[in-house]
mmCIF file of C-alpha atoms in Angstrom:
data_model
loop_
_atom_site.group_PDB
_atom_site.id
_atom_site.type_symbol
_atom_site.label_atom_id
_atom_site.label_comp_id
_atom_site.label_asym_id
_atom_site.label_seq_id
_atom_site.Cartn_x
_atom_site.Cartn_y
_atom_site.Cartn_z
ATOM 1 C CA UNK C 658 0.000 0.000 0.000
ATOM 2 C CA UNK C 659 1.092 3.554 -0.702
ATOM 3 C CA UNK C 660 1.986 5.465 2.435
ATOM 4 C CA UNK C 661 2.977 9.113 2.752
ATOM 5 C CA UNK C 662 4.066 10.488 6.099
ATOM 6 C CA UNK C 663 4.664 14.199 6.544
ATOM 7 C CA UNK C 664 6.760 15.673 9.335
ATOM 8 C CA UNK C 665 8.398 18.913 10.362
ATOM 9 C CA UNK C 666 5.403 21.069 11.161
ATOM 10 C CA UNK C 667 5.850 23.594 13.964
ATOM 11 C CA UNK C 668 4.783 26.863 15.567
ATOM 12 C CA UNK C 669 7.026 29.718 14.549
ATOM 13 C CA UNK C 670 7.134 33.461 14.197
ATOM 14 C CA UNK C 671 6.637 35.491 11.016
ATOM 15 C CA UNK C 672 9.807 35.657 8.960
ATOM 16 C CA UNK C 673 10.930 32.249 10.133
ATOM 17 C CA UNK C 674 12.048 29.226 8.148
ATOM 18 C CA UNK C 675 10.945 25.613 8.218
ATOM 19 C CA UNK C 676 11.625 22.434 6.280
ATOM 20 C CA UNK C 677 8.873 19.884 5.822
ATOM 21 C CA UNK C 678 9.533 16.271 4.872
ATOM 22 C CA UNK C 679 7.347 13.567 3.389
ATOM 23 C CA UNK C 680 8.561 9.975 3.555
ATOM 24 C CA UNK C 681 7.040 7.665 0.963
ATOM 25 C CA UNK C 682 6.685 3.898 0.815
ATOM 26 C CA UNK C 683 4.801 1.262 -1.131
ATOM 27 C CA UNK C 684 5.577 2.517 -4.633
ATOM 28 C CA UNK C 685 8.499 3.392 -6.930
ATOM 29 C CA UNK C 686 8.944 6.919 -5.602
ATOM 30 C CA UNK C 687 11.128 8.250 -8.418
ATOM 31 C CA UNK C 688 8.534 7.316 -11.047
ATOM 32 C CA UNK C 689 5.919 9.781 -9.885
ATOM 33 C CA UNK C 690 5.530 13.525 -9.582
ATOM 34 C CA UNK C 691 4.791 14.788 -6.091
ATOM 35 C CA UNK C 692 3.111 17.883 -4.742
ATOM 36 C CA UNK C 693 2.470 19.840 -1.584
ATOM 37 C CA UNK C 694 -1.080 21.018 -0.919
ATOM 38 C CA UNK C 695 -2.144 23.089 2.069
ATOM 39 C CA UNK C 696 -5.370 23.785 3.870
ATOM 40 C CA UNK C 697 -5.750 26.739 6.200
ATOM 41 C CA UNK C 698 -7.985 26.121 9.233
ATOM 42 C CA UNK C 699 -11.609 25.910 8.108
ATOM 43 C CA UNK C 700 -10.709 26.726 4.502
ATOM 44 C CA UNK C 701 -10.384 24.943 1.172
ATOM 45 C CA UNK C 702 -7.466 23.234 -0.514
ATOM 46 C CA UNK C 703 -4.619 25.246 -2.028
ATOM 47 C CA UNK C 704 -1.976 23.662 -4.233
ATOM 48 C CA UNK C 705 1.488 24.897 -3.223
ATOM 49 C CA UNK C 706 4.158 23.228 -5.345
ATOM 50 C CA UNK C 707 4.947 20.225 -7.532
ATOM 51 C CA UNK C 708 8.059 18.399 -8.709
ATOM 52 C CA UNK C 709 8.513 15.884 -11.506
ATOM 53 C CA UNK C 710 9.580 12.316 -10.774
ATOM 54 C CA UNK C 711 13.215 12.978 -11.669
ATOM 55 C CA UNK C 712 13.279 16.229 -9.719
ATOM 56 C CA UNK C 713 14.389 18.132 -12.788
ATOM 57 C CA UNK C 714 11.406 20.476 -12.966
ATOM 58 C CA UNK C 715 9.523 22.292 -10.237
ATOM 59 C CA UNK C 716 6.311 24.313 -10.172
ATOM 60 C CA UNK C 717 4.997 26.841 -7.652
ATOM 61 C CA UNK C 718 1.827 28.714 -6.839
ATOM 62 C CA UNK C 719 2.254 32.477 -7.093
ATOM 63 C CA UNK C 720 1.558 32.797 -3.352
ATOM 64 C CA UNK C 721 4.774 30.944 -2.436
ATOM 65 C CA UNK C 722 7.046 31.544 -5.419
ATOM 66 C CA UNK C 723 10.511 32.781 -4.390
ATOM 67 C CA UNK C 724 9.844 31.852 -0.735
ATOM 68 C CA UNK C 725 9.328 28.084 -0.880
ATOM 69 C CA UNK C 726 11.506 25.442 -2.554
ATOM 70 C CA UNK C 727 10.402 21.905 -3.322
ATOM 71 C CA UNK C 728 12.952 19.128 -3.703
ATOM 72 C CA UNK C 729 13.204 15.368 -3.462
ATOM 73 C CA UNK C 730 15.722 12.646 -2.650
ATOM 74 C CA UNK C 731 14.707 9.619 -4.678
ATOM 75 C CA UNK C 732 17.353 7.447 -3.038
ATOM 76 C CA UNK C 733 15.688 8.090 0.331
ATOM 77 C CA UNK C 734 12.084 8.177 -0.950
ATOM 78 C CA UNK C 735 11.627 11.611 0.578
ATOM 79 C CA UNK C 736 9.999 14.842 -0.565
ATOM 80 C CA UNK C 737 10.886 18.200 0.984
ATOM 81 C CA UNK C 738 9.465 21.691 1.201
ATOM 82 C CA UNK C 739 11.817 24.439 2.325
ATOM 83 C CA UNK C 740 9.746 27.357 3.561
ATOM 84 C CA UNK C 741 11.384 30.773 4.031
ATOM 85 C CA UNK C 742 10.053 34.196 4.982
ATOM 86 C CA UNK C 743 6.976 32.638 6.520
ATOM 87 C CA UNK C 744 3.838 34.725 6.923
ATOM 88 C CA UNK C 745 0.711 34.380 9.032
ATOM 89 C CA UNK C 746 -1.195 33.404 5.883
ATOM 90 C CA UNK C 747 1.065 30.351 5.469
ATOM 91 C CA UNK C 748 -0.605 28.846 8.542
ATOM 92 C CA UNK C 749 -2.145 25.587 7.355
ATOM 93 C CA UNK C 750 -2.120 21.831 7.384
ATOM 94 C CA UNK C 751 0.383 20.798 4.710
ATOM 95 C CA UNK C 752 -0.279 17.579 2.805
ATOM 96 C CA UNK C 753 2.077 15.793 0.468
ATOM 97 C CA UNK C 754 0.360 14.123 -2.456
ATOM 98 C CA UNK C 755 1.402 11.652 -5.134
ATOM 99 C CA UNK C 756 0.528 12.230 -8.778
ATOM 100 C CA UNK C 757 -0.850 9.419 -10.875
ATOM 101 C CA UNK C 758 2.064 9.601 -13.312
ATOM 102 C CA UNK C 759 5.630 10.925 -13.667
ATOM 103 C CA UNK C 760 4.452 14.400 -14.649
ATOM 104 C CA UNK C 761 2.103 16.464 -12.440
ATOM 105 C CA UNK C 762 -1.394 15.034 -12.643
ATOM 106 C CA UNK C 763 -4.319 14.214 -10.359
ATOM 107 C CA UNK C 764 -3.302 13.200 -6.836
ATOM 108 C CA UNK C 765 -4.137 9.569 -6.111
ATOM 109 C CA UNK C 766 -2.568 9.304 -2.656
ATOM 110 C CA UNK C 767 -2.261 11.775 0.182
ATOM 111 C CA UNK C 768 -0.558 11.893 3.552
ATOM 112 C CA UNK C 769 -2.305 12.901 6.770
ATOM 113 C CA UNK C 770 -0.653 16.310 6.846
ATOM 114 C CA UNK C 771 1.629 18.271 9.140
ATOM 115 C CA UNK C 772 0.544 21.509 10.805
ATOM 116 C CA UNK C 773 2.433 24.763 10.312
ATOM 117 C CA UNK C 774 1.423 27.702 12.472
ATOM 118 C CA UNK C 775 2.939 31.120 11.901
ATOM 119 C CA UNK C 776 2.126 33.539 14.684
ATOM 120 C CA UNK C 777 3.826 36.168 16.799
ATOM 121 C CA UNK R 1021 -4.399 32.253 -14.101
ATOM 122 C CA UNK R 1022 -7.310 29.897 -14.497
ATOM 123 C CA UNK R 1023 -9.978 30.188 -11.807
ATOM 124 C CA UNK R 1024 -12.506 27.547 -10.821
ATOM 125 C CA UNK R 1025 -15.965 28.149 -9.394
ATOM 126 C CA UNK R 1026 -18.231 25.515 -7.908
ATOM 127 C CA UNK R 1027 -21.982 25.545 -7.489
ATOM 128 C CA UNK R 1028 -23.644 25.193 -5.181
ATOM 129 C CA UNK R 1029 -21.261 25.942 -2.348
ATOM 130 C CA UNK R 1030 -23.564 24.056 0.015
ATOM 131 C CA UNK R 1031 -26.339 21.587 -0.513
ATOM 132 C CA UNK R 1032 -28.476 19.525 1.799
ATOM 133 C CA UNK R 1033 -29.708 16.157 0.608
ATOM 134 C CA UNK R 1034 -31.123 12.872 1.790
ATOM 135 C CA UNK R 1035 -29.855 9.337 1.408
ATOM 136 C CA UNK R 1036 -30.904 8.064 -1.989
ATOM 137 C CA UNK R 1037 -30.985 11.491 -3.629
ATOM 138 C CA UNK R 1038 -29.266 12.215 -6.930
ATOM 139 C CA UNK R 1039 -26.728 14.969 -6.372
ATOM 140 C CA UNK R 1040 -25.028 17.101 -9.023
ATOM 141 C CA UNK R 1041 -22.192 19.551 -8.437
ATOM 142 C CA UNK R 1042 -20.945 21.907 -11.147
ATOM 143 C CA UNK R 1043 -17.420 23.220 -11.640
ATOM 144 C CA UNK R 1044 -16.711 26.005 -14.108
ATOM 145 C CA UNK R 1045 -13.285 27.102 -15.354
ATOM 146 C CA UNK R 1046 -12.460 30.662 -16.400
ATOM 147 C CA UNK R 1047 -10.741 29.303 -19.523
ATOM 148 C CA UNK R 1048 -10.975 26.079 -21.451
ATOM 149 C CA UNK R 1049 -9.044 23.250 -19.812
ATOM 150 C CA UNK R 1050 -9.913 20.404 -22.158
ATOM 151 C CA UNK R 1051 -10.551 17.522 -19.726
ATOM 152 C CA UNK R 1052 -7.758 18.280 -17.254
ATOM 153 C CA UNK R 1053 -10.117 18.174 -14.299
ATOM 154 C CA UNK R 1054 -10.282 15.995 -11.204
ATOM 155 C CA UNK R 1055 -12.750 15.634 -8.353
ATOM 156 C CA UNK R 1056 -11.919 14.920 -4.708
ATOM 157 C CA UNK R 1057 -13.936 14.075 -1.622
ATOM 158 C CA UNK R 1058 -12.805 15.277 1.788
ATOM 159 C CA UNK R 1059 -14.348 14.251 5.063
ATOM 160 C CA UNK R 1060 -13.873 16.311 8.203
ATOM 161 C CA UNK R 1061 -10.370 15.904 9.602
ATOM 162 C CA UNK R 1062 -9.236 13.607 6.809
ATOM 163 C CA UNK R 1063 -7.060 13.874 3.718
ATOM 164 C CA UNK R 1064 -8.806 14.334 0.374
ATOM 165 C CA UNK R 1065 -9.603 11.283 -1.741
ATOM 166 C CA UNK R 1066 -9.426 11.193 -5.529
ATOM 167 C CA UNK R 1067 -12.757 10.254 -7.099
ATOM 168 C CA UNK R 1068 -12.516 11.216 -10.773
ATOM 169 C CA UNK R 1069 -9.654 12.276 -13.065
ATOM 170 C CA UNK R 1070 -9.519 13.410 -16.667
ATOM 171 C CA UNK R 1071 -13.053 14.763 -16.093
ATOM 172 C CA UNK R 1072 -14.787 11.391 -16.360
ATOM 173 C CA UNK R 1073 -12.453 8.526 -15.417
ATOM 174 C CA UNK R 1074 -13.382 6.806 -12.174
ATOM 175 C CA UNK R 1075 -10.418 6.220 -9.861
ATOM 176 C CA UNK R 1076 -9.839 2.591 -8.901
ATOM 177 C CA UNK R 1077 -11.941 1.537 -5.952
ATOM 178 C CA UNK R 1078 -14.406 4.436 -6.143
ATOM 179 C CA UNK R 1079 -18.059 3.310 -6.220
ATOM 180 C CA UNK R 1080 -19.799 3.514 -9.576
ATOM 181 C CA UNK R 1081 -22.495 5.824 -8.172
ATOM 182 C CA UNK R 1082 -19.931 8.594 -8.695
ATOM 183 C CA UNK R 1083 -19.553 9.918 -12.232
ATOM 184 C CA UNK R 1084 -18.005 12.916 -13.906
ATOM 185 C CA UNK R 1085 -18.623 14.654 -17.198
ATOM 186 C CA UNK R 1086 -17.744 17.758 -19.154
ATOM 187 C CA UNK R 1087 -14.951 19.358 -21.095
ATOM 188 C CA UNK R 1088 -13.718 22.837 -21.841
ATOM 189 C CA UNK R 1089 -15.139 25.097 -19.144
ATOM 190 C CA UNK R 1090 -18.060 23.247 -17.576
ATOM 191 C CA UNK R 1091 -17.903 20.016 -15.608
ATOM 192 C CA UNK R 1092 -20.209 18.057 -13.343
ATOM 193 C CA UNK R 1093 -19.835 15.504 -10.596
ATOM 194 C CA UNK R 1094 -22.900 13.349 -10.064
ATOM 195 C CA UNK R 1095 -23.695 10.991 -7.227
ATOM 196 C CA UNK R 1096 -26.511 8.827 -8.529
ATOM 197 C CA UNK R 1097 -27.849 7.688 -5.156
ATOM 198 C CA UNK R 1098 -26.380 9.430 -2.128
ATOM 199 C CA UNK R 1099 -25.155 7.111 0.602
ATOM 200 C CA UNK R 1100 -24.512 7.953 4.280
ATOM 201 C CA UNK R 1101 -20.758 7.857 3.744
ATOM 202 C CA UNK R 1102 -20.985 10.450 0.943
ATOM 203 C CA UNK R 1103 -21.701 13.424 3.208
ATOM 204 C CA UNK R 1104 -18.501 15.395 2.772
ATOM 205 C CA UNK R 1105 -16.961 18.346 0.956
ATOM 206 C CA UNK R 1106 -16.172 17.958 -2.741
ATOM 207 C CA UNK R 1107 -13.481 19.864 -4.616
ATOM 208 C CA UNK R 1108 -12.717 20.118 -8.289
ATOM 209 C CA UNK R 1109 -9.124 20.644 -9.420
ATOM 210 C CA UNK R 1110 -7.674 21.681 -12.747
ATOM 211 C CA UNK R 1111 -4.240 21.323 -14.273
ATOM 212 C CA UNK R 1112 -3.400 24.024 -16.786
ATOM 213 C CA UNK R 1113 -1.005 23.997 -19.719
ATOM 214 C CA UNK R 1114 1.809 25.307 -17.506
ATOM 215 C CA UNK R 1115 1.340 22.317 -15.206
ATOM 216 C CA UNK R 1116 0.001 24.531 -12.429
ATOM 217 C CA UNK R 1117 -2.917 23.327 -10.330
ATOM 218 C CA UNK R 1118 -5.959 25.132 -9.002
ATOM 219 C CA UNK R 1119 -8.665 23.837 -6.685
ATOM 220 C CA UNK R 1120 -12.237 24.983 -6.670
ATOM 221 C CA UNK R 1121 -13.646 26.475 -3.442
ATOM 222 C CA UNK R 1122 -15.525 23.309 -2.511
ATOM 223 C CA UNK R 1123 -19.117 22.112 -2.160
ATOM 224 C CA UNK R 1124 -20.301 20.817 1.179
ATOM 225 C CA UNK R 1125 -22.919 18.077 0.997
ATOM 226 C CA UNK R 1126 -24.849 17.855 4.256
ATOM 227 C CA UNK R 1127 -27.756 15.884 5.642
ATOM 228 C CA UNK R 1128 -31.169 17.397 4.989
#
């Protein structure tokens, strides 16, 4: 079975930095694109960033471009999200999600999420 | 950027009802549209991709249709486990995703 386990969420102040991780198992990790999706408390889903299976190409929502960096280590089956210059509006539950294919596509598996709270 | 709208934003229904949710895109997106179900406190679950393809393991009472700018998700006979929030999602030509604002399906 596919399993995705996010970690690294924390409470931190505006302007801070954080690195989220997502450890994958149950599938050939390097063969699939991966994404981060977030959900602010009581709100809808917001796609944050995606990366192709090889890691060669990355994609970002305008709201996080130049502040967040997505990366992956296929040898360790792990996806990362480096978050810099955090703002209160970045407060959310962050999910990692697996695409159906090597390129970004619909998300057929999701983790349980890790909570990031940005507050002074 | 392509925007998605969903209607209605909220609907109340009874078990056995036929339920239809509409998703509209601000520009044509061919059939690059997916539907997800999210229950309170849980991760989303993929129901439909490519506008009309049922994800493995999803009950056949769920169906999707549409292309271009207008899409629908239909639940043919609502079951107790279907009360949830439903989101559409599009993938544009730049490989950037957008989610719709969601439709909450509640018990009448």
